[in-house]
Short mmCIF file of C-alpha atoms and ligand atoms in Angstrom, two decimals:
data_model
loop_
_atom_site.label_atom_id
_atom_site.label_comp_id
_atom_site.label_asym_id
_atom_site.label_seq_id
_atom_site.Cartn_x
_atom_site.Cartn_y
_atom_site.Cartn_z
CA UNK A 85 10.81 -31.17 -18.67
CA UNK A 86 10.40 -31.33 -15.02
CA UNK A 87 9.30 -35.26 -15.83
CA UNK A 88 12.43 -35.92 -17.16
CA UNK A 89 14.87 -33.99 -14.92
CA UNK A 90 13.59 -36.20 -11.96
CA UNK A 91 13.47 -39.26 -13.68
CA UNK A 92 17.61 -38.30 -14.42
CA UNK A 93 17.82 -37.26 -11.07
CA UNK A 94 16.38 -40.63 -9.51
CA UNK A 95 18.09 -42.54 -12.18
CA UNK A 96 21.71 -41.04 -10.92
CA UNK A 97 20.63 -41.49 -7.35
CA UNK A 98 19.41 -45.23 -7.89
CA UNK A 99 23.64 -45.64 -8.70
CA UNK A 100 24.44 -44.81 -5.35
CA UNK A 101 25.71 -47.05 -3.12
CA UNK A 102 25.48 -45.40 -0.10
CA UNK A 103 22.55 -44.87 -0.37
CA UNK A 104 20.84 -48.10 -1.36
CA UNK A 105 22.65 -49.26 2.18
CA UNK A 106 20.96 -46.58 4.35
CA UNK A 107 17.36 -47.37 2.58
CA UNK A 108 17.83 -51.30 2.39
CA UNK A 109 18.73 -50.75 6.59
CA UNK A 110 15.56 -48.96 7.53
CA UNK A 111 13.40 -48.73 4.57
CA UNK A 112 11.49 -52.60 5.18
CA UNK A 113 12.54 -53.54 9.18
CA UNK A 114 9.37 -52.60 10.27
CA UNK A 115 5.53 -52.90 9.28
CA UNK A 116 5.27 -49.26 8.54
CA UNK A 117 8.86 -48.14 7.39
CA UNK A 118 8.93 -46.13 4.23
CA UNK A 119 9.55 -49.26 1.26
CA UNK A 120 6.40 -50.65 2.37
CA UNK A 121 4.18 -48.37 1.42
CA UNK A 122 5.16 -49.67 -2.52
CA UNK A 123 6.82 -53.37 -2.13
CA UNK A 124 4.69 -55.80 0.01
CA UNK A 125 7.56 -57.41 1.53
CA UNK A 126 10.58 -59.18 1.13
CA UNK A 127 9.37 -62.25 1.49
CA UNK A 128 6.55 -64.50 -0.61
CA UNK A 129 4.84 -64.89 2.43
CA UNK A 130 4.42 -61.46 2.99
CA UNK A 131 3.49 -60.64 -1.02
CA UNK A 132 0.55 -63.62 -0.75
CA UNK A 133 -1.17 -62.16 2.61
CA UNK A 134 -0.88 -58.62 0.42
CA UNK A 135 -2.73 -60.11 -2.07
CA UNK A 136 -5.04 -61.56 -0.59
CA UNK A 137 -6.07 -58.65 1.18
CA UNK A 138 -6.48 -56.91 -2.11
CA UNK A 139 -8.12 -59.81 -4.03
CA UNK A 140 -10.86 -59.49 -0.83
CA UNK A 141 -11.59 -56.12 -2.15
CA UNK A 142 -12.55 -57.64 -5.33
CA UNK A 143 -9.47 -56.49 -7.00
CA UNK A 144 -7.25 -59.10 -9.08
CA UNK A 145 -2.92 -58.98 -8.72
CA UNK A 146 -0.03 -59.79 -9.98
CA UNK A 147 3.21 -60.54 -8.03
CA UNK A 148 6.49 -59.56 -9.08
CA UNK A 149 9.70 -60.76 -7.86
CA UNK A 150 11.59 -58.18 -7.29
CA UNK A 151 15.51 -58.45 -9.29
CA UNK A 152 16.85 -57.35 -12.47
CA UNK A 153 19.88 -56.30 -14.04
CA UNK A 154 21.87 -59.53 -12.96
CA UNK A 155 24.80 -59.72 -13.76
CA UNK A 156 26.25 -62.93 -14.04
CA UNK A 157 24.61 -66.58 -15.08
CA UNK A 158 24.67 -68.23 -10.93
CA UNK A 159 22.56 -65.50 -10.19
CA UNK A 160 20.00 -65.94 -13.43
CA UNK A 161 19.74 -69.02 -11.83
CA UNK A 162 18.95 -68.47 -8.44
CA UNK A 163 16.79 -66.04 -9.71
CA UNK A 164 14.96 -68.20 -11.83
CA UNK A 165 14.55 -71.27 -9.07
CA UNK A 166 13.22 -68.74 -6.77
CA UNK A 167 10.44 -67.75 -9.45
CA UNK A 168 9.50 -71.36 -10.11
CA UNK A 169 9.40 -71.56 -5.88
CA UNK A 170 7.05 -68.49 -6.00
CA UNK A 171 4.78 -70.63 -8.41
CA UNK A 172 4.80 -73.18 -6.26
CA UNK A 173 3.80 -70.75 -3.23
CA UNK A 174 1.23 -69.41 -5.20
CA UNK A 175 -0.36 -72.38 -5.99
CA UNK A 176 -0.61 -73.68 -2.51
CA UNK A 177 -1.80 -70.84 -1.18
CA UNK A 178 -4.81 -70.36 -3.81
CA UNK A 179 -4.55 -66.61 -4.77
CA UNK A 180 -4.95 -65.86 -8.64
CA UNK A 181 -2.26 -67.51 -10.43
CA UNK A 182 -0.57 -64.25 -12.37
CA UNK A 183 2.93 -62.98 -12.39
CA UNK A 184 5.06 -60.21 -13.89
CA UNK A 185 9.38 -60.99 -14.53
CA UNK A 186 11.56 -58.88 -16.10
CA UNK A 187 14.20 -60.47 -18.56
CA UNK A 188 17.43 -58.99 -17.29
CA UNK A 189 16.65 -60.90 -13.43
CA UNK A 190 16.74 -64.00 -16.00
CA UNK A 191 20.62 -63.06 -17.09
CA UNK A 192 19.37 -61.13 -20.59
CA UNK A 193 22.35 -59.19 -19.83
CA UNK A 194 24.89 -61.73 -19.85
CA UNK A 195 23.64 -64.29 -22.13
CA UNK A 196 20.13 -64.06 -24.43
CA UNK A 197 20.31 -68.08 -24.35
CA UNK A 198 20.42 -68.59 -21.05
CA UNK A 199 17.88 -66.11 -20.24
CA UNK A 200 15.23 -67.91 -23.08
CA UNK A 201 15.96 -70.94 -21.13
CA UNK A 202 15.14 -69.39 -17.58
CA UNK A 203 12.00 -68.36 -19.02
CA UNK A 204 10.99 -71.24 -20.79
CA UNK A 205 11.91 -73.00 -17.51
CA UNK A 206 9.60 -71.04 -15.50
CA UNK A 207 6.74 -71.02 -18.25
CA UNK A 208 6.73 -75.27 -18.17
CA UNK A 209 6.15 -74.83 -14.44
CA UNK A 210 3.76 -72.31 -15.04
CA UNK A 211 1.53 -73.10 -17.80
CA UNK A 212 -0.03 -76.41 -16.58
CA UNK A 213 -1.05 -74.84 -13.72
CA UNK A 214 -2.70 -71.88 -15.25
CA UNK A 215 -0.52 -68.89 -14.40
CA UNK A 216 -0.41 -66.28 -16.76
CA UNK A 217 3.00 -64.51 -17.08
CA UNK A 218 3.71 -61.04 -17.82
CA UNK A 219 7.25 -59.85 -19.40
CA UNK A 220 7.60 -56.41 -17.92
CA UNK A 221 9.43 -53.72 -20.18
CA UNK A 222 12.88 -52.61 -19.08
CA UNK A 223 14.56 -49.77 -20.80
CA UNK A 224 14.91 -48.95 -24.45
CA UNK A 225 18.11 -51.00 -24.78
CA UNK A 226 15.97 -54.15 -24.23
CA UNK A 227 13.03 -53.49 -26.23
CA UNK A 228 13.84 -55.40 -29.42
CA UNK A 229 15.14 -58.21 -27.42
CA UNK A 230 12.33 -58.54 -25.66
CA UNK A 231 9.80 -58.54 -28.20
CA UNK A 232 11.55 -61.05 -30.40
CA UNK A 233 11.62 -62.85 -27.21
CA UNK A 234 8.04 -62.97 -26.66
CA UNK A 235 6.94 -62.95 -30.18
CA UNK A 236 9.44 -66.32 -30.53
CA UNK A 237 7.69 -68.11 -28.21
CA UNK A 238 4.36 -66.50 -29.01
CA UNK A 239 5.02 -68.38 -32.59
CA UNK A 240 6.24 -72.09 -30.43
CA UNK A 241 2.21 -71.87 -28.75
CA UNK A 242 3.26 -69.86 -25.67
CA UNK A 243 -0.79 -67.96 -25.27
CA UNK A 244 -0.55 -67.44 -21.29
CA UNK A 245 1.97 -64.89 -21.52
CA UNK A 246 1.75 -60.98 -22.43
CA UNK A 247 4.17 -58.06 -22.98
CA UNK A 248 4.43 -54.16 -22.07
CA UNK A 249 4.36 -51.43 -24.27
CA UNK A 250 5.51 -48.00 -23.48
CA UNK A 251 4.00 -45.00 -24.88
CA UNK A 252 7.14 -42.57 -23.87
CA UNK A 253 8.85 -44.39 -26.73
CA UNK A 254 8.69 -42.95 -30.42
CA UNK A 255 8.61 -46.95 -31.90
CA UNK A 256 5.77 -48.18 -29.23
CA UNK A 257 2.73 -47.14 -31.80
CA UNK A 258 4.50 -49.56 -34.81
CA UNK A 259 5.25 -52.29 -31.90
CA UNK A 260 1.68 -51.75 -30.82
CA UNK A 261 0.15 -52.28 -34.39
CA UNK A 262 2.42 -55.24 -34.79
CA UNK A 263 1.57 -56.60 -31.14
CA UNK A 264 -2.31 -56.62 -32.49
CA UNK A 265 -1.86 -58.24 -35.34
CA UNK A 266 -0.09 -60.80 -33.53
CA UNK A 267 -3.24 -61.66 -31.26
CA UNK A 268 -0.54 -60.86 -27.96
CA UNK A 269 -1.86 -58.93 -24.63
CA UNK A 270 -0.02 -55.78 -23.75
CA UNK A 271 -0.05 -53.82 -20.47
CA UNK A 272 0.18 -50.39 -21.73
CA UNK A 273 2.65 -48.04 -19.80
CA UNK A 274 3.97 -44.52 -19.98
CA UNK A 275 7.41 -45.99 -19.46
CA UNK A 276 9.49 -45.97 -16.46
CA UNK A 277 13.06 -45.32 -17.34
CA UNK A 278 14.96 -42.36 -18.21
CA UNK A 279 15.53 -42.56 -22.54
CA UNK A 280 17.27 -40.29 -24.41
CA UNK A 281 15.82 -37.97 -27.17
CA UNK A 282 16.70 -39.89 -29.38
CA UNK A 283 14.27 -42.80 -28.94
CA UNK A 284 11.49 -41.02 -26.46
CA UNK A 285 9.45 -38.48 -25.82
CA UNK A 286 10.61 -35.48 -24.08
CA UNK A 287 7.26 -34.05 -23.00
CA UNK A 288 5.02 -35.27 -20.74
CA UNK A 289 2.34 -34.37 -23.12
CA UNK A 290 3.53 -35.79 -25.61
CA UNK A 291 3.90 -39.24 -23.99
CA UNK A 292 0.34 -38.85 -22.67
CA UNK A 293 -1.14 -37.78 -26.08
CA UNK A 294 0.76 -40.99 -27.23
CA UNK A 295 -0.49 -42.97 -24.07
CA UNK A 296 -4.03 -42.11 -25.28
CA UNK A 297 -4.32 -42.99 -29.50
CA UNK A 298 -2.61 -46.39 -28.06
CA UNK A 299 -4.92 -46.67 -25.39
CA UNK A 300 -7.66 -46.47 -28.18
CA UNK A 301 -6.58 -48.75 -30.42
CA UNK A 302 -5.75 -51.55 -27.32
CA UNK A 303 -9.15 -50.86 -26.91
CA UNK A 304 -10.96 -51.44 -29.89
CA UNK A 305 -8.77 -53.42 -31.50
CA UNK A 306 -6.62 -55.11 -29.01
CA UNK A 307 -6.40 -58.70 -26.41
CA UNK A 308 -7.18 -58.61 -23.20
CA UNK A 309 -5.91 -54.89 -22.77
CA UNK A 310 -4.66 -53.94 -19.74
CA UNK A 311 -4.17 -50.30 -19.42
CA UNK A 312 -1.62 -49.83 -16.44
CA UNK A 313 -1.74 -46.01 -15.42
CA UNK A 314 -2.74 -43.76 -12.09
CA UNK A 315 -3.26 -40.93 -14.37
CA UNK A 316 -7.23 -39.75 -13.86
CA UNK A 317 -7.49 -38.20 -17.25
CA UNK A 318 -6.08 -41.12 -19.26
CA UNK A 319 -8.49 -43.28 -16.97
CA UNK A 320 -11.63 -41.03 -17.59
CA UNK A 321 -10.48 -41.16 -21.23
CA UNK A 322 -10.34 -44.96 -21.45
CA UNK A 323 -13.73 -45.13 -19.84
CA UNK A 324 -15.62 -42.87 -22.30
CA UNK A 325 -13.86 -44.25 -25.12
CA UNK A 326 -14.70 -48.05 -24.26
CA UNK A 327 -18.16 -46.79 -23.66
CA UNK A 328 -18.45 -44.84 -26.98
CA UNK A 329 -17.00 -48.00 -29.09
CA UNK A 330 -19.24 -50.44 -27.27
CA UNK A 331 -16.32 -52.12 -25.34
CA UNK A 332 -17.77 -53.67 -22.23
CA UNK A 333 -15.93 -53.52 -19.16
CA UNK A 334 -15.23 -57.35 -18.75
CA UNK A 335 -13.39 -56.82 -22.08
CA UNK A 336 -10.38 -54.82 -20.75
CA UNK A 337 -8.74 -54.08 -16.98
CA UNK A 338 -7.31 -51.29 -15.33
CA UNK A 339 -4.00 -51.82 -13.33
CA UNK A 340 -2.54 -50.00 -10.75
CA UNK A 341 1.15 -50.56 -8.74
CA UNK A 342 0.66 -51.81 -5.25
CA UNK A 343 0.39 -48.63 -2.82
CA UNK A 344 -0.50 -45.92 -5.03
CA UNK A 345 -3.80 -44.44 -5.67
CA UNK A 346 -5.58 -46.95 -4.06
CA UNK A 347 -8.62 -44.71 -4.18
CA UNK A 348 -9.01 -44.40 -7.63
CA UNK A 349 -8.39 -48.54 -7.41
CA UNK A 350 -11.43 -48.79 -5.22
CA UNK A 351 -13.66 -46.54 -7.29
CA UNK A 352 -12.90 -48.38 -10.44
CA UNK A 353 -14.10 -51.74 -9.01
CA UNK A 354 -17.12 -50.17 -7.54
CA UNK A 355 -17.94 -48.90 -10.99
CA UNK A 356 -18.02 -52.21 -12.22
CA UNK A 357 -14.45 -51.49 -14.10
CA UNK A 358 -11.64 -55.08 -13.34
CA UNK A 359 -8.39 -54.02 -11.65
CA UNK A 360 -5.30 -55.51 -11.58
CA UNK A 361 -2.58 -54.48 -8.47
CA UNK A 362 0.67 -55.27 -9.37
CA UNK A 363 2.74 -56.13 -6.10
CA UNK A 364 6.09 -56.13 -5.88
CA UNK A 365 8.14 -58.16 -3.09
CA UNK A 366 11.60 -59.61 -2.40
CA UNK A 367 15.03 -58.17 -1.34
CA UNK A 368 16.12 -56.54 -4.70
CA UNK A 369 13.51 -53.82 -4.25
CA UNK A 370 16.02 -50.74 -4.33
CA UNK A 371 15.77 -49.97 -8.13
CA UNK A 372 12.02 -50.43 -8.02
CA UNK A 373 11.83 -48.04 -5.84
CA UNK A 374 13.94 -45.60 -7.03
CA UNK A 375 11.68 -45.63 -10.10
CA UNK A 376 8.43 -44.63 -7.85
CA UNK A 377 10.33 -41.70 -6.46
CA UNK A 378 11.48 -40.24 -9.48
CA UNK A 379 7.82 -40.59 -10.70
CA UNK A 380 6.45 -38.15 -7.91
CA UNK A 381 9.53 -36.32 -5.97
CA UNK A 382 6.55 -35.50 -3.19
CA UNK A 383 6.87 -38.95 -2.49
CA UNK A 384 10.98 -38.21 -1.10
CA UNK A 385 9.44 -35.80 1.88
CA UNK A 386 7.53 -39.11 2.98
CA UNK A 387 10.41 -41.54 2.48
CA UNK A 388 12.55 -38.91 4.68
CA UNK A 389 10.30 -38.41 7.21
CA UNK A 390 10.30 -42.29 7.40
CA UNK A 391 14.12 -42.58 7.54
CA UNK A 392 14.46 -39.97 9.97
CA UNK A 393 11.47 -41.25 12.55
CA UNK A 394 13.15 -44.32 12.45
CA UNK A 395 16.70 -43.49 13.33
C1 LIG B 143 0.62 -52.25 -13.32
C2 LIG B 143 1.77 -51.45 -13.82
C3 LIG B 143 2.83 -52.09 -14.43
C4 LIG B 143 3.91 -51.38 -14.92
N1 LIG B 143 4.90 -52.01 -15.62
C5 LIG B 143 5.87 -51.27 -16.22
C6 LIG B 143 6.82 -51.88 -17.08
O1 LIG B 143 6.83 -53.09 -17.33
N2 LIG B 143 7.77 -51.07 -17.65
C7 LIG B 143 7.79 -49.71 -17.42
O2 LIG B 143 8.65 -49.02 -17.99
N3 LIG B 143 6.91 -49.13 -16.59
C8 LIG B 143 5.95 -49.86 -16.00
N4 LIG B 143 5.04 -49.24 -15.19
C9 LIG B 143 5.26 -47.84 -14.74
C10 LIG B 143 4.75 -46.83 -15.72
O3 LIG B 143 5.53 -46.84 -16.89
C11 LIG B 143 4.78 -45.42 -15.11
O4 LIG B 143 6.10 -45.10 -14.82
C12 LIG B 143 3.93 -45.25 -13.88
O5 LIG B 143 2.74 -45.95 -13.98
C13 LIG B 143 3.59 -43.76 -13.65
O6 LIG B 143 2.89 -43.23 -14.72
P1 LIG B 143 1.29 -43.00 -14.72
O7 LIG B 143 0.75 -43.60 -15.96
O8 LIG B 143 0.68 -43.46 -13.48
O9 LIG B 143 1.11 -41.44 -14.94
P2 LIG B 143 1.80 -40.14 -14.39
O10 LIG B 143 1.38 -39.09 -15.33
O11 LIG B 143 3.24 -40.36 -14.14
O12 LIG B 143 1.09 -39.93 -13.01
C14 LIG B 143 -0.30 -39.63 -12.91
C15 LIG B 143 -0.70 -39.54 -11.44
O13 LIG B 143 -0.56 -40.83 -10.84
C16 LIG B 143 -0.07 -40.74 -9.52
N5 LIG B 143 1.26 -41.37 -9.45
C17 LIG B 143 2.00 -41.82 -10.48
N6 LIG B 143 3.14 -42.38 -10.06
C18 LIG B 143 3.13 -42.27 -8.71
C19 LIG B 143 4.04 -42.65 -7.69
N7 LIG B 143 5.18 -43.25 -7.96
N8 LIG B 143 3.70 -42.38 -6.40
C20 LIG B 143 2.54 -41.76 -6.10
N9 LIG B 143 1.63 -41.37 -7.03
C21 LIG B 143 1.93 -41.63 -8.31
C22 LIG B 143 0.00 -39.26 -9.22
O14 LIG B 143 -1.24 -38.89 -8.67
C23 LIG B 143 0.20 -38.66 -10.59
O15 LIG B 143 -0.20 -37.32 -10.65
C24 LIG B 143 3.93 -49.95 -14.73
C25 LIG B 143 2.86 -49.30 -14.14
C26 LIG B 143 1.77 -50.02 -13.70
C27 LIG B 143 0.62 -49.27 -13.10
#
């Protein structure tokens, strides 16, 4: 209950103006104020020299551009010229080619066309040069949308792409099965947003006893499974049950958000396990982290400590 009380609470808090202002003023100015201990940077520059550190440690990213929920079609645009300029920056500066977008920093919200067409613009750029392109999962209002999304161009030849699937929703196991058939990678999740009864779990057990039967068929059954959680017993869990079913290690990979747990990230690769950071950079990084407090509230004692030292 707890879970879901601070997700609400973050959720509400996210809204508020006042204080996106005070945290967009000090939470990035400096090289150790508070936002940075979860977004890279604001800039590309800053998300490439992140990754590279990381990729040195033998782990393998993704970047993600911080932005969603636009809200009208000029900026789905900028948005989606400053992905295809992120490509570009990627390519140049030779870290692995892989990326993570949400639909709704594409315009999904005003207009499904013109977000299909943002995408597809961003995939032609992509796909010659070898990226591979993950469609994060937004909130329960978007997940049909962005399945038939994927799955459409899954069907046109799209392969370098994947989806998310989130194990605090009640539908995720049928989307799952259906996901497998269709030969698609998913990222598994626990889900980030705040969903209603109605459509989620309620219980953190519950969405961790779901996280785990998914986790097992992604497994044994699944593409290139990623299975995206900090959560030691779903990662001790995943282990024994690859082991147990004969799954090898190069078979499936862990991932792990930029800036959190990064011990467990270590020990994983020194087992011999493959580990994906996902980093997160740009401006828009407000929401994004919003969602990491509500996740842990002990992380809000840190972020005002940080707030206050720099004042
Ligand atoms: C690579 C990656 C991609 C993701 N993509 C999506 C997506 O597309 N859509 C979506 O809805 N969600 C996404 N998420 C977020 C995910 O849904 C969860 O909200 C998040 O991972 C926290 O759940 P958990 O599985 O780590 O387990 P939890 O049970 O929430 O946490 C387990 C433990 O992990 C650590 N931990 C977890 N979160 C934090 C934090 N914020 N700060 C510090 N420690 C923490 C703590 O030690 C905690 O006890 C992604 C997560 C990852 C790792």
């Amino acid at each position: 209950m707890l879970h879901v009380a601070s997700k609400a609470f973050f959720h509400l808090l996210a809204q508020n103006g006042v204080l996106k202002k005070l945290a967009s003023r000090f939470g990035m100015r400096h090289p150790t104020s508070f936002a940075r201990r979860f977004i890279a940077g604001e800039t590309v520059e800053e998300a490439i020299e992140a990754a590279r550190a990381i990729q040195t440690r033998g782990l393998a990213i993704t970047l993600d551009l911080l932005g969603e929920s636009v809200t009208d079609l000029e900026r789905a645009d900028v948005a989606t010229r400053e992905y295809i300029a992120v490509l570009h920056a990627v390519t140049e500066s030779g870290i692995e080619r892989n990326v993570s977008l949400k639909l709704t920093q594409l315009g999904l919200d005003v207009d499904k066309a013109s977000a299909v067409d943002n995408l597809r613009k961003i995939l032609e750029r992509a796909e010659p040069a070898d990226f591979f392109v993950r469609i994060d999962m937004e909130s329960s209002a978007y997940t049909d949308v962005t399945l038939e999304i994927f799955e459409t161009l899954w069907r046109h030849g799209h392969r370098r792409i994947g989806v998310v699937l989130q194990s605090g929703l009640l539908r995720s196991e049928k989307d799952l099965a259906r996901m497998i058939a269709l030969g698609a990678g998913v990222r598994l999740v626990k889900g980030a947003y705040k969903e209603s009864k109605a459509v989620a779990y309620q219980n953190k057990a519950d969405v961790d006893a779901a996280y785990v039967r998914m986790m097992k068929s992604l497994i044994t059954d699944g593409h290139d499974p990623a299975i995206a959680t900090h959560d030691p017993a779903m990662l001790d869990l995943a282990r024994a049950w690859a082991r147990d079913h004969g799954v090898g290690p190069e078979r499936f990979e862990f991932q792990m958000l930029f800036g959190i747990r990064r011990d467990l990230q270590a020990k994983l690769v020194q087992e011999g396990y493959r580990m994906r950071v996902y980093i997160p950079f740009g401006r828009e990084w407000f929401p994004y982290f919003m969602r990491r407090l509500g996740e842990r509230p002990a992380n809000v004692a840190f972020v005002m400590k940080g707030i206050f030292g720099e004042r």
